[in-house]
Short mmCIF file of C-alpha atoms in Angstrom, two decimals:
data_model
loop_
_atom_site.label_atom_id
_atom_site.label_comp_id
_atom_site.label_asym_id
_atom_site.label_seq_id
_atom_site.Cartn_x
_atom_site.Cartn_y
_atom_site.Cartn_z
CA MET A 85 1.88 -21.35 -6.10
CA ASP A 86 3.40 -24.72 -6.09
CA SER A 87 6.93 -22.94 -5.09
CA LEU A 88 5.01 -21.33 -2.27
CA VAL A 89 7.25 -21.65 1.26
CA LYS A 90 5.68 -19.59 3.99
CA HIS A 91 8.66 -19.01 6.78
CA GLY A 92 6.66 -17.98 9.70
CA VAL A 93 7.35 -15.04 12.01
CA ILE A 94 10.07 -12.62 11.82
CA LEU A 95 9.31 -10.42 14.14
CA LYS A 96 7.10 -10.17 16.79
CA PRO A 97 5.91 -7.08 19.47
CA THR A 98 7.74 -6.41 22.11
CA ASP A 99 7.73 -4.48 25.93
CA LEU A 100 8.75 -1.34 24.81
CA GLU A 101 5.99 0.94 24.82
CA PHE A 102 6.09 2.32 21.36
CA GLU A 103 6.00 -1.61 19.94
CA ASN A 104 3.72 -3.36 23.13
CA LEU A 105 0.51 -3.47 21.20
CA GLY A 106 1.77 -5.07 17.04
CA VAL A 107 3.67 -4.92 14.83
CA LEU A 108 3.25 -4.83 11.11
CA ASN A 109 2.65 -3.93 7.32
CA PRO A 110 6.95 -3.56 6.76
CA ALA A 111 8.46 -1.50 4.44
CA VAL A 112 12.06 -3.04 2.97
CA TYR A 113 14.58 -1.61 1.15
CA GLN A 114 17.05 -4.61 -0.11
CA GLU A 115 20.95 -3.22 0.10
CA GLY A 116 22.73 -6.14 -1.48
CA ASN A 117 22.61 -9.27 1.82
CA THR A 118 20.64 -6.86 4.14
CA VAL A 119 17.72 -6.13 4.18
CA HIS A 120 16.22 -2.73 5.55
CA MET A 121 12.82 -2.62 7.71
CA PHE A 122 10.68 0.11 8.42
CA TYR A 123 7.66 -1.29 10.32
CA ARG A 124 4.71 -0.02 11.73
CA ALA A 125 5.11 -0.24 15.22
CA ALA A 126 1.83 -0.02 17.46
CA HIS A 127 1.48 0.82 21.12
CA VAL A 128 -1.88 0.38 23.71
CA GLY A 129 -4.19 2.66 22.46
CA ASN A 130 -3.34 1.72 18.62
CA PHE A 131 -1.44 4.78 18.15
CA SER A 132 1.18 3.70 15.71
CA SER A 133 4.81 4.84 14.82
CA ILE A 134 7.87 3.61 12.36
CA GLY A 135 10.13 1.21 14.30
CA TYR A 136 13.49 0.04 12.11
CA CYS A 137 15.07 -3.46 12.46
CA GLN A 138 17.78 -5.01 9.92
CA PHE A 139 18.19 -8.50 8.62
CA ASN A 140 21.30 -10.61 6.92
CA GLY A 141 20.12 -12.13 4.48
CA PRO A 142 15.69 -12.88 4.20
CA LEU A 143 15.10 -14.22 7.54
CA ASP A 144 18.18 -13.53 9.86
CA LEU A 145 17.55 -10.25 12.36
CA VAL A 146 20.46 -9.12 13.34
CA GLN A 147 19.50 -5.41 14.66
CA ARG A 148 16.58 -3.67 16.24
CA ASP A 149 16.09 -0.27 17.26
CA LYS A 150 14.99 0.10 20.79
CA LYS A 151 13.08 3.73 19.89
CA PRO A 152 11.08 4.23 16.98
CA ILE A 153 12.96 6.16 13.87
CA ILE A 154 9.90 8.37 12.42
CA PHE A 155 7.15 9.00 14.74
CA PRO A 156 3.97 12.04 14.94
CA GLU A 157 4.65 15.63 14.30
CA PHE A 158 1.63 16.91 13.29
CA ILE A 159 -1.84 17.28 13.55
CA TYR A 160 -2.78 15.41 10.65
CA GLU A 161 -0.65 12.22 11.48
CA CYS A 162 -1.20 12.96 15.87
CA HIS A 163 -3.03 9.50 15.97
CA GLY A 164 -0.19 7.48 13.89
CA VAL A 165 2.18 7.25 11.25
CA GLU A 166 1.48 3.40 9.90
CA ASP A 167 2.24 1.33 6.67
CA PRO A 168 5.02 2.08 5.83
CA ARG A 169 6.87 1.34 1.94
CA LEU A 170 9.94 2.58 1.03
CA THR A 171 11.38 3.18 -2.94
CA LYS A 172 14.79 4.74 -3.57
CA ILE A 173 14.03 7.01 -6.67
CA GLU A 174 17.98 7.90 -8.23
CA ASP A 175 20.05 8.88 -5.06
CA THR A 176 16.82 9.56 -3.16
CA TYR A 177 14.89 7.31 -0.39
CA TYR A 178 11.42 7.93 -0.61
CA LEU A 179 9.05 6.39 2.68
CA SER A 180 5.38 6.84 2.10
CA TYR A 181 3.24 6.58 5.07
CA VAL A 182 -0.44 6.30 6.44
CA ALA A 183 -1.03 9.77 8.07
CA TYR A 184 -3.95 9.19 10.33
CA ASP A 185 -5.58 11.92 12.85
CA GLY A 186 -8.21 9.60 14.51
CA VAL A 187 -10.66 10.12 11.57
CA ASN A 188 -8.67 10.70 8.84
CA ALA A 189 -6.38 9.10 6.80
CA PHE A 190 -4.42 10.13 3.86
CA GLY A 191 -1.12 8.92 1.94
CA ALA A 192 2.28 11.47 3.25
CA LEU A 193 5.88 11.39 2.31
CA ALA A 194 9.56 11.18 3.81
CA VAL A 195 12.38 11.31 2.16
CA SER A 196 16.17 10.56 3.27
CA LYS A 197 19.04 10.51 1.83
CA ASP A 198 20.72 7.87 4.45
CA LEU A 199 18.03 5.75 5.86
CA LYS A 200 18.77 7.38 9.12
CA LYS A 201 17.62 10.83 8.71
CA TRP A 202 14.59 11.55 7.72
CA LYS A 203 12.58 15.27 6.41
CA LYS A 204 8.52 15.02 6.20
CA LYS A 205 6.80 16.14 2.87
CA GLY A 206 3.34 16.38 3.93
CA ILE A 207 0.09 15.07 2.29
CA ILE A 208 0.27 14.15 -1.21
CA THR A 209 -2.61 12.84 -1.43
CA PRO A 210 -6.17 14.44 -2.47
CA ARG A 211 -8.19 15.99 0.88
CA PHE A 212 -11.83 16.07 -0.01
CA SER A 213 -14.97 15.81 1.98
CA ALA A 214 -17.06 12.90 0.99
CA LEU A 215 -20.00 15.23 -0.39
CA ALA A 216 -17.07 17.15 -1.89
CA TYR A 217 -14.85 13.75 -3.99
CA ASN A 218 -19.27 12.56 -5.02
CA ASN A 219 -19.57 15.33 -6.57
CA LEU A 220 -16.57 15.62 -8.10
CA LEU A 221 -16.93 11.85 -10.07
CA HIS A 222 -20.53 13.21 -10.50
CA GLU A 223 -18.97 16.52 -12.62
CA LYS A 224 -19.46 13.80 -15.58
CA LYS A 225 -22.97 12.31 -16.53
CA ILE A 226 -22.84 8.68 -14.71
CA LYS A 227 -24.58 5.56 -16.04
CA GLU A 228 -24.19 1.61 -14.35
CA SER A 229 -21.42 0.86 -16.87
CA ASP A 230 -19.14 4.11 -16.21
CA PRO A 231 -16.46 3.43 -14.42
CA ASN A 232 -16.99 6.03 -12.37
CA ALA A 233 -19.43 4.46 -10.96
CA LEU A 234 -17.64 2.34 -9.36
CA TYR A 235 -16.77 4.82 -7.34
CA VAL A 236 -19.87 6.40 -6.30
CA LYS A 237 -21.47 3.31 -5.34
CA HIS A 238 -18.43 3.12 -3.04
CA ASN A 239 -18.64 6.13 -2.14
CA ASN A 240 -21.84 6.09 -0.70
CA GLU A 241 -21.77 2.83 1.21
CA SER A 242 -18.92 4.28 2.82
CA LYS A 243 -18.77 4.32 6.76
CA HIS A 244 -16.83 7.20 6.65
CA HIS A 245 -19.09 10.02 6.14
CA PHE A 246 -19.02 11.71 9.02
CA ASN A 247 -16.44 13.22 11.71
CA PRO A 248 -17.65 10.77 14.62
CA ILE A 249 -16.19 14.33 16.76
CA THR A 250 -17.68 16.85 15.39
CA LYS A 251 -20.26 15.59 13.38
CA ASP A 252 -18.65 17.49 9.98
CA ASP A 253 -19.00 15.75 6.39
CA ALA A 254 -15.56 14.13 6.85
CA TYR A 255 -12.59 13.02 4.62
CA VAL A 256 -12.20 10.18 2.02
CA TRP A 257 -9.11 8.14 2.96
CA ASP A 258 -6.54 7.89 0.06
CA LYS A 259 -4.21 5.12 1.62
CA ASN A 260 -1.26 2.59 0.19
CA VAL A 261 0.91 5.56 -1.52
CA VAL A 262 3.29 3.27 -3.32
CA PHE A 263 6.45 4.92 -5.22
CA PHE A 264 7.83 3.23 -8.45
CA PRO A 265 12.06 2.90 -8.11
CA ARG A 266 11.92 5.17 -11.37
CA LYS A 267 10.57 8.36 -13.64
CA ILE A 268 7.97 7.12 -16.10
CA ASN A 269 8.03 9.64 -18.90
CA GLY A 270 10.09 12.11 -16.68
CA LYS A 271 8.01 12.19 -13.78
CA TYR A 272 7.78 10.45 -10.28
CA ALA A 273 5.41 8.17 -10.62
CA PHE A 274 3.22 6.21 -7.67
CA LEU A 275 0.00 4.24 -6.94
CA HIS A 276 -2.47 4.47 -4.53
CA ARG A 277 -5.68 3.55 -3.58
CA LEU A 278 -9.46 5.21 -3.16
CA LEU A 279 -11.88 2.37 -2.43
CA PRO A 280 -11.95 -0.09 -4.12
CA ALA A 281 -9.56 0.21 -6.13
CA ILE A 282 -5.76 1.51 -7.44
CA GLN A 283 -5.00 3.94 -9.15
CA PHE A 284 -2.02 5.68 -10.92
CA ALA A 285 0.10 9.60 -10.38
CA SER A 286 2.69 11.25 -11.52
CA TYR A 287 3.88 14.68 -11.07
CA GLU A 288 7.30 16.97 -11.82
CA ASN A 289 7.44 18.94 -8.91
CA LEU A 290 5.18 17.92 -5.21
CA SER A 291 4.06 21.38 -5.76
CA ASP A 292 2.01 20.21 -9.04
CA LEU A 293 -0.14 18.22 -6.04
CA ASN A 294 -2.64 20.59 -5.50
CA ALA A 295 -6.41 20.48 -4.91
CA GLU A 296 -6.65 22.52 -9.04
CA PHE A 297 -4.48 18.59 -9.52
CA TRP A 298 -6.91 16.72 -7.26
CA SER A 299 -10.08 18.03 -8.97
CA ASN A 300 -9.04 17.28 -11.93
CA TYR A 301 -8.30 13.71 -11.76
CA ILE A 302 -11.23 12.78 -9.65
CA ARG A 303 -13.22 14.42 -12.62
CA SER A 304 -11.86 11.47 -14.90
CA LEU A 305 -10.60 8.85 -12.19
CA ASP A 306 -11.61 6.45 -14.36
CA GLN A 307 -8.98 7.14 -16.57
CA HIS A 308 -6.29 6.72 -13.98
CA THR A 309 -7.33 3.82 -12.76
CA VAL A 310 -4.70 0.57 -12.87
CA LEU A 311 -7.01 -2.38 -11.00
CA CYS A 312 -10.39 -2.83 -9.69
CA PRO A 313 -11.55 -5.53 -7.57
CA LYS A 314 -12.26 -8.72 -10.69
CA TYR A 315 -12.34 -12.08 -8.69
CA LYS A 316 -13.96 -13.80 -6.08
CA HIS A 317 -11.04 -13.00 -3.56
CA GLU A 318 -10.81 -9.34 -4.21
CA SER A 319 -14.50 -8.83 -3.67
CA SER A 320 -14.30 -5.97 -1.39
CA HIS A 321 -11.63 -4.00 -2.66
CA ILE A 322 -8.22 -3.88 -3.38
CA GLY A 323 -4.93 -1.62 -2.38
CA SER A 324 -1.47 -1.63 -4.09
CA GLY A 325 1.41 -3.66 -1.61
CA CYS A 326 4.77 -3.27 -2.20
CA PRO A 327 6.63 -1.22 -4.44
CA PRO A 328 6.75 -1.96 -8.69
CA ILE A 329 9.58 -4.28 -9.09
CA GLU A 330 10.82 -3.60 -12.98
CA THR A 331 11.23 -7.25 -15.08
CA ALA A 332 12.13 -6.99 -18.60
CA ASP A 333 8.43 -8.41 -18.83
CA GLY A 334 6.86 -5.11 -17.13
CA TRP A 335 6.15 -3.94 -13.60
CA LEU A 336 5.53 -6.71 -11.47
CA LEU A 337 3.19 -5.56 -8.80
CA ILE A 338 2.41 -7.19 -5.29
CA TYR A 339 -0.65 -6.17 -4.17
CA HIS A 340 -2.96 -7.41 -1.40
CA ALA A 341 -7.00 -8.35 -2.06
CA THR A 342 -9.78 -8.07 0.30
CA GLU A 343 -12.95 -11.28 0.05
CA LYS A 344 -16.20 -10.67 2.18
CA SER A 345 -16.75 -13.81 3.91
CA GLU A 346 -19.41 -15.00 6.61
CA LYS A 347 -15.90 -14.96 8.83
CA GLY A 348 -15.35 -11.20 7.90
CA LEU A 349 -13.00 -9.80 6.18
CA ILE A 350 -10.34 -11.75 4.08
CA TYR A 351 -7.09 -9.96 3.17
CA HIS A 352 -5.03 -12.14 0.18
CA ALA A 353 -1.65 -10.98 -1.30
CA CYS A 354 -1.75 -11.27 -4.95
CA ALA A 355 0.43 -10.51 -7.97
CA ALA A 356 -0.30 -8.28 -11.96
CA LEU A 357 1.93 -7.42 -14.38
CA LEU A 358 1.92 -3.62 -15.55
CA ASP A 359 3.12 -2.31 -18.83
CA LEU A 360 7.05 -0.40 -17.91
CA GLU A 361 6.37 2.85 -19.83
CA ASN A 362 2.59 2.82 -19.54
CA PRO A 363 1.45 0.90 -15.71
CA LEU A 364 -1.74 2.12 -16.76
CA LYS A 365 -2.02 -1.24 -18.82
CA VAL A 366 -2.38 -4.49 -17.50
CA ILE A 367 -0.33 -6.64 -19.57
CA ALA A 368 -1.36 -9.78 -16.80
CA ARG A 369 -3.34 -10.34 -13.91
CA LEU A 370 -3.32 -13.48 -11.59
CA LYS A 371 -6.78 -15.03 -11.04
CA GLU A 372 -5.89 -16.55 -7.70
CA PRO A 373 -3.79 -14.89 -4.73
CA ILE A 374 -0.18 -15.84 -4.22
CA VAL A 375 -0.67 -15.57 -0.45
CA SER A 376 -3.48 -16.27 1.82
CA PRO A 377 -4.18 -17.08 5.72
CA SER A 378 -4.33 -20.52 6.51
CA GLU A 379 -1.60 -21.03 8.95
CA THR A 380 -2.91 -19.56 13.11
CA TYR A 381 -0.44 -16.44 12.97
CA GLU A 382 -2.46 -14.55 10.44
CA LYS A 383 -5.57 -16.60 11.23
CA GLN A 384 -5.39 -15.13 14.44
CA GLY A 385 -4.85 -11.68 16.17
CA TYR A 386 -5.48 -8.11 16.27
CA VAL A 387 -7.98 -8.38 12.72
CA ASN A 388 -7.95 -12.03 11.81
CA PHE A 389 -7.20 -13.44 8.68
CA VAL A 390 -4.91 -10.92 7.25
CA VAL A 391 -2.20 -11.23 4.96
CA PHE A 392 -0.96 -7.54 4.02
CA PRO A 393 2.08 -7.44 2.29
CA THR A 394 4.12 -4.67 1.71
CA GLY A 395 7.75 -5.41 0.87
CA THR A 396 10.02 -7.68 -1.12
CA ALA A 397 13.64 -8.66 -1.57
CA ILE A 398 15.04 -11.46 -3.96
CA PHE A 399 17.42 -14.11 -2.75
CA ASP A 400 18.93 -16.53 -4.88
CA GLY A 401 15.90 -16.82 -7.44
CA ARG A 402 13.43 -16.37 -4.89
CA LEU A 403 10.69 -13.68 -4.41
CA TYR A 404 10.52 -13.07 -0.38
CA ILE A 405 7.21 -11.03 0.45
CA TYR A 406 7.13 -9.29 4.35
CA TYR A 407 3.24 -8.54 5.62
CA GLY A 408 1.56 -8.51 8.15
CA ALA A 409 0.49 -10.65 9.79
CA ALA A 410 -3.24 -10.74 11.22
CA ASP A 411 -2.28 -7.10 12.22
CA ASP A 412 -0.02 -8.66 14.94
CA GLU A 413 3.28 -9.98 13.57
CA ILE A 414 5.40 -9.36 10.91
CA ALA A 415 5.81 -12.75 8.48
CA VAL A 416 7.66 -13.87 5.23
CA ALA A 417 6.96 -16.18 2.58
CA SER A 418 8.90 -16.42 -0.57
CA VAL A 419 8.23 -17.89 -4.72
CA ASP A 420 10.75 -18.89 -6.73
CA PHE A 421 11.05 -15.33 -9.03
CA ASN A 422 10.49 -17.58 -12.27
CA GLU A 423 7.50 -19.60 -11.61
CA LEU A 424 5.93 -16.67 -10.27
CA MET A 425 6.63 -14.40 -13.96
CA ASN A 426 5.50 -17.48 -16.02
CA ASN A 427 2.18 -17.85 -14.65
CA LEU A 428 1.89 -14.36 -15.24
CA LYS A 429 2.78 -14.52 -18.43
CA ASN A 430 0.67 -17.49 -18.85
CA GLN A 431 -2.10 -15.02 -17.98
CA SER A 432 -3.05 -12.52 -20.39
CA ASP A 433 -5.56 -9.82 -18.23
CA GLU A 434 -7.31 -6.74 -19.93
CA ASN A 435 -8.12 -3.49 -17.98
CA ASP A 436 -11.71 -3.79 -16.93
CA ILE A 437 -12.94 -1.57 -14.61
CA SER A 438 -16.40 -2.41 -14.54
#
């Protein structure tokens, strides 16, 4: 995009034990001129917690805690609480994150009234083994042209079929849970990612998200799919990135796309526009990424060639996109908000999950 500016790295790891390996993939909440940032902090051994810092404006770091604000407490997250996203719905903050036990990765939720004290609500995504998941997908007849075939193919090729410790059938990973900032049709709504696409789910009460709910959901997974890999820069998989931004033209979604290349996987930041009352309807989708790895801090790190967007803020008509850079540091890029929206509105898109 013509207006793209890369502002560089704004947060680096320190010598503190909880963040001495890397800082990455931050959740962001803008409150006036203040940017609250909850970031994944990794320490040696790649165990993760969530640290907190605060910016005055988009780039001026003014506060940084010396201890994590959220950390592993339960078996299902014993290896890490990772990759947070943050949304405020009515008077409550919803912080979704990846709960990782060293083998399995699930979407989990914590809530707060003040951004200081957090109450964990547990895992909210489905918990099915690769075999059980595959069986659910196959309950409808699968043809090459059936959208569910995309998930069957990816599940069959997955590297996570077996727990390397117990040799048991492992759980299917479900990551990148991102809440919408208001209820949609009277229900809480979120995006999530069963590889290789982005899905939409909603509920009235957290207790609704039980095994029966997810079994029925997966049987017709194609009907819950928002975006599938479509372009060259999405040749591996995609996933929801930043919390959707409500505009008069639709929900602006900044998501990540992963491209297969001779150098390995390359992560990009991309944009789409979803219908306000039916986010399953894609209004527009850019055919090219808005941010790709081009700088050394994006191309060389713990994982090379990574731009992983997880939070946004708007200052003076510019959209600031906060992202993990090479899984090492946190960086920011910005684009003119109106230019981005105009580019999207000039590129209509139809749902294509083939």
